[in-house]
Amino acid sequence: MSLFAAAAVLITLTAVLAWLNERTLKLPPVIGVTVGGFLASLAVLALGSAGFSAESWASELLARIPFDDLLMEGLLSFLLFAGALHVNLSDLLKQKWTVLALATIGILLSTFLIGAVIAFVLPLLGIQIPFIYALLFGALISPTDPIAVLSILKKAGAPSGVRALITGESLFNDGVGVVVFAVIAGIATQGASASFGDISLLFVEEAIGGVIFGLGLGFVAYQMLRRVDNYAVEVLITLATVQGGYGLAGALHTSGPIAMVVAGLFIGNRGRLLAMSETTRERLDGFWEMVDEILNALLFLLIGMEVLILDVSGAKVLAGLVAIPIVLGVRLLTVGTSISAMRLRRPFPPNTVSLMTWGGLRGGISVALALSLPASPERDVLLTVTYVVVFFSIVVQGLTVGPLVRRLGRGTE
């Protein structure tokens, strides 16, 4: 199967599932397409068990489009930019210290707490993995997924302060999470060693470098936008900012995701206000909203279909189910600690901790990081456990966060 044919099948299947969801289930699009992809995968597995060749055909389809490369080197740049483009910078700046704490200290604390508990629990289930791989799971599952979070929060109706916190944290913590994951993965898979100085330098290059590069990228795009008044050209400039900027960030060894967030914030706020006509704003918003919806649907279809490549066993699935309350419990602890510390400086909306805990969805980034590991028995364990946690997060937490917002919005914390 050619790459074009594989892409054609995925786009067609995405469109059909999105249509069926809109006509029947009427779930939020990302959840409906994820569930549809999962059910379609189960049907393929059932056909394979019955002697049909559907399973091998579907596996070949997924092999043609590797999920980790597609997300980390392709879709992520567009989705992060599109999400950041519509974030109110003034709301985000009000939460800057809390977002910074959650996206740095929170990620590190979560990584080690989840890793320690998982290292203790898995042997009780008959699964033996080295401690470093338990930490690796902590690193890949700790970042909340901006793609999942942004798409759900659009209709959840959370208070603006809570929404800015969850959105800001999710936009920035994936860059930090990827750095932490890369360091631990190097130790686990290559026997590499990393001193505190090495890790600090890597963080400065990736995270701080990503912020500086994103500001520069956004400024250059802004200067180009304000000198023309042609929406087609201006849309093209934003496309070049995303695709060219993400590729250049990788070549410069800075964080492409963080650079896209910062550039999107710059263009979506200063650029929208000072460099665009009303017509351009309408066309640009319409274009990026369409890109966001289409790529989100494609991404979450792939998440649903990834069950086809899992090495599923009862013990691994049970480990994934056990990991769900562990991940949520650590999330509650890290968010609660950060918010409690920040309350000494400023107030927070009611039920902030509860809403941020349940609204901190995991998504494609976690699955992509697990898939990026070299083949090994430990990878099979981490991939299955990660998939179970992510699927629960998208479907169960995603479906209930809206009702939770409405219910807790009337209470006090």
Short mmCIF file of C-alpha atoms in Angstrom, two decimals:
data_model
loop_
_atom_site.label_atom_id
_atom_site.label_comp_id
_atom_site.label_asym_id
_atom_site.label_seq_id
_atom_site.Cartn_x
_atom_site.Cartn_y
_atom_site.Cartn_z
CA MET A 1 0.00 0.00 0.00
CA SER A 2 1.40 3.41 -0.99
CA LEU A 3 1.60 6.31 1.43
CA PHE A 4 -1.03 8.19 -0.58
CA ALA A 5 -3.41 5.21 -0.48
CA ALA A 6 -2.92 4.85 3.29
CA ALA A 7 -3.64 8.56 3.80
CA ALA A 8 -6.71 8.31 1.56
CA VAL A 9 -8.10 5.42 3.60
CA LEU A 10 -7.51 7.25 6.89
CA ILE A 11 -9.11 10.50 5.68
CA THR A 12 -12.10 8.61 4.29
CA LEU A 13 -12.55 6.59 7.48
CA THR A 14 -12.21 9.76 9.57
CA ALA A 15 -14.90 11.50 7.51
CA VAL A 16 -17.27 8.51 7.75
CA LEU A 17 -16.84 8.17 11.53
CA ALA A 18 -17.20 11.93 12.06
CA TRP A 19 -20.40 11.86 9.99
CA LEU A 20 -21.81 8.88 11.88
CA ASN A 21 -21.00 10.53 15.20
CA GLU A 22 -22.66 13.78 14.12
CA ARG A 23 -25.75 11.91 12.92
CA THR A 24 -26.14 9.39 15.73
CA LEU A 25 -23.97 9.52 18.84
CA LYS A 26 -23.52 13.32 18.88
CA LEU A 27 -20.50 13.02 21.17
CA PRO A 28 -17.79 15.70 21.15
CA PRO A 29 -15.99 15.12 17.82
CA VAL A 30 -12.65 13.95 19.24
CA ILE A 31 -14.36 11.47 21.56
CA GLY A 32 -16.77 10.20 18.91
CA VAL A 33 -13.98 9.59 16.40
CA THR A 34 -11.76 7.94 19.04
CA VAL A 35 -14.55 5.57 20.06
CA GLY A 36 -15.36 4.92 16.39
CA GLY A 37 -11.74 4.08 15.62
CA PHE A 38 -11.56 1.78 18.62
CA LEU A 39 -14.76 -0.06 17.65
CA ALA A 40 -13.60 -0.33 14.04
CA SER A 41 -10.33 -1.84 15.31
CA LEU A 42 -12.22 -4.39 17.41
CA ALA A 43 -14.26 -5.31 14.33
CA VAL A 44 -11.05 -5.80 12.35
CA LEU A 45 -9.65 -8.04 15.10
CA ALA A 46 -12.88 -10.07 15.11
CA LEU A 47 -12.71 -10.50 11.33
CA GLY A 48 -9.08 -11.60 11.67
CA SER A 49 -10.09 -14.22 14.24
CA ALA A 50 -12.74 -15.44 11.81
CA GLY A 51 -10.13 -16.07 9.11
CA PHE A 52 -10.39 -12.90 7.06
CA SER A 53 -7.30 -10.87 6.15
CA ALA A 54 -8.63 -7.58 7.53
CA GLU A 55 -6.20 -7.52 10.46
CA SER A 56 -3.05 -7.78 8.35
CA TRP A 57 -4.40 -5.16 5.95
CA ALA A 58 -5.13 -2.75 8.81
CA SER A 59 -1.74 -3.39 10.40
CA GLU A 60 -0.08 -2.60 7.05
CA LEU A 61 -2.11 0.61 6.93
CA LEU A 62 -0.83 1.71 10.35
CA ALA A 63 2.72 0.68 9.46
CA ARG A 64 2.64 3.01 6.45
CA ILE A 65 1.84 5.98 8.71
CA PRO A 66 3.87 5.69 11.94
CA PHE A 67 1.90 7.44 14.66
CA ASP A 68 4.85 8.84 16.61
CA ASP A 69 6.49 10.46 13.58
CA LEU A 70 3.19 11.75 12.22
CA LEU A 71 2.27 13.44 15.50
CA MET A 72 5.63 14.63 16.79
CA GLU A 73 7.02 15.74 13.43
CA GLY A 74 3.81 16.79 11.66
CA LEU A 75 0.42 17.25 13.24
CA LEU A 76 1.65 18.61 16.57
CA SER A 77 3.05 21.83 15.11
CA PHE A 78 -0.22 22.73 13.38
CA LEU A 79 -2.43 21.77 16.32
CA LEU A 80 -0.39 23.68 18.90
CA PHE A 81 -0.25 26.79 16.74
CA ALA A 82 -3.99 26.62 16.03
CA GLY A 83 -4.72 26.21 19.74
CA ALA A 84 -2.44 29.03 20.85
CA LEU A 85 -3.79 31.34 18.14
CA HIS A 86 -7.07 31.70 20.04
CA VAL A 87 -5.73 31.96 23.60
CA ASN A 88 -6.18 35.33 25.29
CA LEU A 89 -2.66 36.35 26.29
CA SER A 90 -3.80 38.70 29.07
CA ASP A 91 -5.73 35.85 30.74
CA LEU A 92 -2.71 33.58 30.39
CA LEU A 93 -0.29 36.15 31.85
CA LYS A 94 -2.46 36.40 34.98
CA GLN A 95 -1.71 32.71 35.54
CA LYS A 96 1.94 32.76 34.45
CA TRP A 97 3.55 31.67 37.73
CA THR A 98 1.07 28.87 38.32
CA VAL A 99 1.45 27.67 34.73
CA LEU A 100 5.25 27.79 35.09
CA ALA A 101 5.14 25.79 38.33
CA LEU A 102 2.82 23.14 36.89
CA ALA A 103 4.74 22.84 33.62
CA THR A 104 8.15 22.42 35.28
CA ILE A 105 8.18 21.37 38.94
CA GLY A 106 4.80 19.69 38.50
CA ILE A 107 6.05 17.55 35.59
CA LEU A 108 9.21 16.49 37.44
CA LEU A 109 7.33 15.67 40.65
CA SER A 110 4.66 13.76 38.75
CA THR A 111 7.27 11.78 36.79
CA PHE A 112 9.01 10.49 39.91
CA LEU A 113 5.87 9.89 41.97
CA ILE A 114 4.10 7.93 39.23
CA GLY A 115 7.30 6.04 38.45
CA ALA A 116 7.84 5.06 42.09
CA VAL A 117 4.26 3.83 42.59
CA ILE A 118 4.22 1.94 39.27
CA ALA A 119 7.55 0.29 40.12
CA PHE A 120 5.97 -0.96 43.35
CA VAL A 121 2.63 -2.06 41.85
CA LEU A 122 3.64 -3.88 38.64
CA PRO A 123 5.52 -6.74 40.37
CA LEU A 124 2.36 -7.39 42.42
CA LEU A 125 0.60 -8.02 39.08
CA GLY A 126 3.34 -10.35 37.86
CA ILE A 127 5.00 -7.79 35.58
CA GLN A 128 8.70 -7.11 36.06
CA ILE A 129 10.30 -4.01 34.55
CA PRO A 130 13.40 -2.09 35.65
CA PHE A 131 12.80 1.00 37.77
CA ILE A 132 14.10 3.27 35.01
CA TYR A 133 11.23 2.10 32.76
CA ALA A 134 8.74 2.89 35.50
CA LEU A 135 10.18 6.42 35.54
CA LEU A 136 9.89 6.46 31.76
CA PHE A 137 6.17 5.75 32.09
CA GLY A 138 5.93 8.57 34.62
CA ALA A 139 7.59 10.95 32.16
CA LEU A 140 5.42 10.10 29.17
CA ILE A 141 2.10 10.08 31.04
CA SER A 142 2.64 13.23 33.13
CA PRO A 143 2.13 15.93 30.46
CA THR A 144 -1.49 16.82 29.85
CA ASP A 145 -2.22 16.80 26.15
CA PRO A 146 -2.95 20.28 24.73
CA ILE A 147 -4.73 18.76 21.75
CA ALA A 148 -7.18 16.79 23.86
CA VAL A 149 -7.58 19.55 26.45
CA LEU A 150 -8.19 22.40 24.00
CA SER A 151 -10.77 20.52 21.95
CA ILE A 152 -12.77 19.49 25.04
CA LEU A 153 -12.57 22.82 26.87
CA LYS A 154 -14.07 24.69 23.93
CA LYS A 155 -17.51 23.45 24.96
CA ALA A 156 -17.01 22.63 28.64
CA GLY A 157 -17.88 26.08 29.96
CA ALA A 158 -15.18 26.17 32.64
CA PRO A 159 -14.54 29.48 34.45
CA SER A 160 -12.13 31.65 32.45
CA GLY A 161 -9.45 31.49 35.15
CA VAL A 162 -9.54 27.69 35.32
CA ARG A 163 -9.69 27.43 31.54
CA ALA A 164 -6.63 29.66 31.17
CA LEU A 165 -4.75 27.55 33.74
CA ILE A 166 -5.54 24.21 32.11
CA THR A 167 -4.91 25.54 28.61
CA GLY A 168 -1.66 27.31 29.51
CA GLU A 169 -0.31 24.33 31.41
CA SER A 170 -1.17 21.89 28.63
CA LEU A 171 0.33 24.09 25.93
CA PHE A 172 3.69 24.38 27.70
CA ASN A 173 4.15 21.19 29.70
CA ASP A 174 4.49 18.90 26.70
CA GLY A 175 7.78 20.58 25.75
CA VAL A 176 9.14 20.05 29.27
CA GLY A 177 7.74 16.53 29.35
CA VAL A 178 9.48 15.62 26.10
CA VAL A 179 12.83 16.84 27.50
CA VAL A 180 12.39 14.78 30.69
CA PHE A 181 11.33 11.76 28.61
CA ALA A 182 14.36 12.12 26.32
CA VAL A 183 16.79 12.18 29.25
CA ILE A 184 15.27 9.12 30.94
CA ALA A 185 14.89 7.26 27.62
CA GLY A 186 18.58 7.80 26.90
CA ILE A 187 19.47 6.22 30.24
CA ALA A 188 17.01 3.35 29.81
CA THR A 189 17.70 2.37 26.22
CA GLN A 190 21.29 3.45 25.58
CA GLY A 191 22.86 3.27 29.02
CA ALA A 192 23.69 6.96 28.74
CA SER A 193 24.46 8.96 31.82
CA ALA A 194 23.33 12.50 32.44
CA SER A 195 24.65 14.86 35.07
CA PHE A 196 22.62 17.69 36.55
CA GLY A 197 24.61 20.09 34.37
CA ASP A 198 23.81 18.10 31.22
CA ILE A 199 20.11 18.04 32.05
CA SER A 200 20.07 21.75 32.87
CA LEU A 201 21.82 22.58 29.59
CA LEU A 202 19.36 20.44 27.64
CA PHE A 203 16.44 22.18 29.37
CA VAL A 204 17.85 25.62 28.56
CA GLU A 205 18.44 24.66 24.92
CA GLU A 206 15.03 23.07 24.43
CA ALA A 207 12.62 25.00 26.66
CA ILE A 208 14.17 28.46 27.04
CA GLY A 209 15.54 28.28 23.50
CA GLY A 210 12.06 27.35 22.27
CA VAL A 211 10.55 30.43 23.92
CA ILE A 212 13.19 32.76 22.46
CA PHE A 213 12.96 31.18 19.00
CA GLY A 214 9.15 31.31 19.09
CA LEU A 215 9.22 35.01 19.96
CA GLY A 216 11.60 35.70 17.10
CA LEU A 217 9.53 33.62 14.70
CA GLY A 218 6.31 35.34 15.75
CA PHE A 219 7.90 38.78 15.43
CA VAL A 220 9.16 38.10 11.89
CA ALA A 221 5.75 36.77 10.84
CA TYR A 222 4.06 39.77 12.47
CA GLN A 223 6.26 42.22 10.57
CA MET A 224 5.40 40.44 7.30
CA LEU A 225 1.67 40.38 8.09
CA ARG A 226 1.41 44.07 8.87
CA ARG A 227 2.97 45.04 5.53
CA VAL A 228 0.36 43.34 3.33
CA ASP A 229 -3.43 43.24 3.19
CA ASN A 230 -4.21 40.07 1.28
CA TYR A 231 -5.74 37.26 3.34
CA ALA A 232 -4.47 34.50 1.03
CA VAL A 233 -0.89 35.71 1.41
CA GLU A 234 -1.33 36.15 5.17
CA VAL A 235 -2.69 32.63 5.61
CA LEU A 236 0.31 31.38 3.63
CA ILE A 237 2.66 33.30 5.96
CA THR A 238 1.14 31.58 9.01
CA LEU A 239 1.48 28.19 7.30
CA ALA A 240 5.15 28.89 6.59
CA THR A 241 5.60 30.05 10.18
CA VAL A 242 4.35 26.70 11.43
CA GLN A 243 5.94 24.26 9.03
CA GLY A 244 9.17 26.09 8.34
CA GLY A 245 9.54 27.27 11.95
CA TYR A 246 8.99 23.79 13.40
CA GLY A 247 11.59 22.30 11.08
CA LEU A 248 14.10 25.05 11.86
CA ALA A 249 13.52 24.64 15.60
CA GLY A 250 14.49 20.98 15.29
CA ALA A 251 17.64 21.89 13.38
CA LEU A 252 18.56 24.40 16.11
CA HIS A 253 17.88 21.83 18.87
CA THR A 254 15.18 23.94 20.50
CA SER A 255 11.67 22.82 21.42
CA GLY A 256 9.47 23.01 18.34
CA PRO A 257 6.25 22.59 20.37
CA ILE A 258 7.10 25.48 22.71
CA ALA A 259 8.16 27.64 19.75
CA MET A 260 4.81 27.00 18.03
CA VAL A 261 2.89 27.93 21.18
CA VAL A 262 4.81 31.18 21.64
CA ALA A 263 4.55 32.13 17.95
CA GLY A 264 0.82 31.33 17.98
CA LEU A 265 0.28 33.48 21.06
CA PHE A 266 2.23 36.37 19.49
CA ILE A 267 0.36 36.28 16.18
CA GLY A 268 -3.01 35.51 17.76
CA ASN A 269 -2.81 38.51 20.08
CA ARG A 270 -0.51 41.25 18.81
CA GLY A 271 -0.76 40.18 15.17
CA ARG A 272 -4.54 39.87 15.24
CA LEU A 273 -4.90 43.32 16.82
CA LEU A 274 -2.34 45.33 14.86
CA ALA A 275 -1.47 43.49 11.64
CA MET A 276 -4.76 42.19 10.21
CA SER A 277 -7.86 43.65 8.63
CA GLU A 278 -11.28 42.41 9.70
CA THR A 279 -11.52 40.32 6.53
CA THR A 280 -8.13 38.70 7.18
CA ARG A 281 -9.05 37.92 10.80
CA GLU A 282 -12.24 36.18 9.69
CA ARG A 283 -10.53 34.19 6.92
CA LEU A 284 -7.49 33.31 9.05
CA ASP A 285 -9.65 32.17 11.96
CA GLY A 286 -11.84 30.11 9.64
CA PHE A 287 -8.84 28.46 8.01
CA TRP A 288 -7.10 27.51 11.26
CA GLU A 289 -10.34 26.35 12.89
CA MET A 290 -10.90 24.04 9.91
CA VAL A 291 -7.30 22.75 10.08
CA ASP A 292 -7.72 22.20 13.81
CA GLU A 293 -10.96 20.22 13.42
CA ILE A 294 -9.72 18.04 10.55
CA LEU A 295 -6.34 17.19 12.11
CA ASN A 296 -7.93 16.58 15.51
CA ALA A 297 -10.34 14.09 13.95
CA LEU A 298 -7.52 12.32 12.11
CA LEU A 299 -5.34 12.20 15.23
CA PHE A 300 -8.01 10.74 17.46
CA LEU A 301 -9.02 8.18 14.85
CA LEU A 302 -5.40 6.98 14.93
CA ILE A 303 -5.47 6.83 18.74
CA GLY A 304 -8.56 4.62 18.54
CA MET A 305 -6.93 2.37 15.95
CA GLU A 306 -3.64 1.94 17.81
CA VAL A 307 -5.24 -0.96 19.71
CA LEU A 308 -4.42 -3.04 16.60
CA ILE A 309 -0.70 -2.95 17.34
CA LEU A 310 -0.86 -3.61 21.09
CA ASP A 311 0.51 -6.80 22.59
CA VAL A 312 -2.56 -7.28 24.76
CA SER A 313 -2.62 -9.59 27.75
CA GLY A 314 -4.81 -9.69 30.83
CA ALA A 315 -1.98 -8.63 33.14
CA LYS A 316 -1.02 -5.64 30.97
CA VAL A 317 -4.60 -4.42 30.67
CA LEU A 318 -5.07 -4.86 34.41
CA ALA A 319 -1.87 -2.84 34.95
CA GLY A 320 -3.36 -0.10 32.78
CA LEU A 321 -6.57 -0.08 34.81
CA VAL A 322 -4.56 0.10 38.04
CA ALA A 323 -2.49 2.94 36.59
CA ILE A 324 -5.57 5.11 36.04
CA PRO A 325 -6.19 5.97 39.73
CA ILE A 326 -2.42 6.27 40.28
CA VAL A 327 -2.10 8.88 37.52
CA LEU A 328 -5.19 10.75 38.74
CA GLY A 329 -4.03 10.62 42.37
CA VAL A 330 -0.62 12.03 41.52
CA ARG A 331 -2.29 14.67 39.35
CA LEU A 332 -4.45 15.70 42.32
CA LEU A 333 -1.39 15.88 44.57
CA THR A 334 0.78 17.93 42.22
CA VAL A 335 -1.99 20.33 41.22
CA GLY A 336 -3.17 20.68 44.82
CA THR A 337 0.34 21.42 46.04
CA SER A 338 0.97 24.04 43.36
CA ILE A 339 -2.39 25.77 43.79
CA SER A 340 -2.10 25.76 47.59
CA ALA A 341 1.33 27.41 47.37
CA MET A 342 0.08 30.01 44.89
CA ARG A 343 -2.95 30.80 47.05
CA LEU A 344 -0.58 32.60 49.40
CA ARG A 345 -0.18 35.21 46.63
CA ARG A 346 -3.59 35.32 44.95
CA PRO A 347 -7.09 33.78 45.01
CA PHE A 348 -8.31 31.07 42.63
CA PRO A 349 -11.81 30.28 41.35
CA PRO A 350 -13.82 27.71 43.34
CA ASN A 351 -13.02 24.03 42.70
CA THR A 352 -9.88 24.85 40.72
CA VAL A 353 -7.99 21.79 41.97
CA SER A 354 -10.88 19.40 41.26
CA LEU A 355 -11.49 20.78 37.76
CA MET A 356 -7.79 20.81 36.85
CA THR A 357 -7.34 17.25 38.11
CA TRP A 358 -10.20 15.81 36.09
CA GLY A 359 -9.68 18.17 33.14
CA GLY A 360 -6.00 17.27 32.76
CA LEU A 361 -6.54 14.85 29.89
CA ARG A 362 -3.84 12.61 28.47
CA GLY A 363 -3.76 12.05 24.73
CA GLY A 364 -1.72 11.49 21.61
CA ILE A 365 1.59 12.80 22.93
CA SER A 366 1.76 10.05 25.57
CA VAL A 367 1.00 7.34 23.01
CA ALA A 368 3.52 8.80 20.54
CA LEU A 369 6.28 8.87 23.16
CA ALA A 370 5.60 5.25 24.11
CA LEU A 371 5.68 4.22 20.44
CA SER A 372 9.01 6.01 19.95
CA LEU A 373 10.80 3.55 22.25
CA PRO A 374 12.80 0.75 20.59
CA ALA A 375 11.15 -2.67 20.51
CA SER A 376 11.50 -4.54 23.80
CA PRO A 377 9.29 -6.37 26.34
CA GLU A 378 9.33 -3.21 28.48
CA ARG A 379 8.04 -1.14 25.55
CA ASP A 380 5.14 -3.56 25.09
CA VAL A 381 4.17 -3.14 28.74
CA LEU A 382 4.45 0.67 28.68
CA LEU A 383 2.53 0.94 25.41
CA THR A 384 -0.44 -1.11 26.63
CA VAL A 385 -0.59 0.63 30.02
CA THR A 386 -0.30 4.04 28.33
CA TYR A 387 -3.06 3.22 25.84
CA VAL A 388 -5.47 2.15 28.60
CA VAL A 389 -4.83 5.35 30.58
CA VAL A 390 -5.15 7.58 27.50
CA PHE A 391 -8.32 5.89 26.26
CA PHE A 392 -9.92 6.27 29.71
CA SER A 393 -8.80 9.90 29.85
CA ILE A 394 -10.21 10.85 26.45
CA VAL A 395 -13.49 8.94 26.68
CA VAL A 396 -14.44 8.91 30.37
CA GLN A 397 -12.85 12.16 31.57
CA GLY A 398 -13.61 13.90 28.28
CA LEU A 399 -17.30 12.98 28.44
CA THR A 400 -17.70 13.94 32.09
CA VAL A 401 -15.63 17.11 32.40
CA GLY A 402 -18.46 19.26 31.00
CA PRO A 403 -21.08 18.00 33.50
CA LEU A 404 -18.45 18.27 36.26
CA VAL A 405 -17.82 21.93 35.36
CA ARG A 406 -21.54 22.66 35.47
CA ARG A 407 -22.03 20.88 38.79
CA LEU A 408 -18.98 22.22 40.61
CA GLY A 409 -19.49 25.68 39.20
CA ARG A 410 -22.33 26.07 41.65
CA GLY A 411 -20.32 24.92 44.64
CA THR A 412 -17.29 26.06 46.58
CA GLU A 413 -13.95 24.38 47.06
#
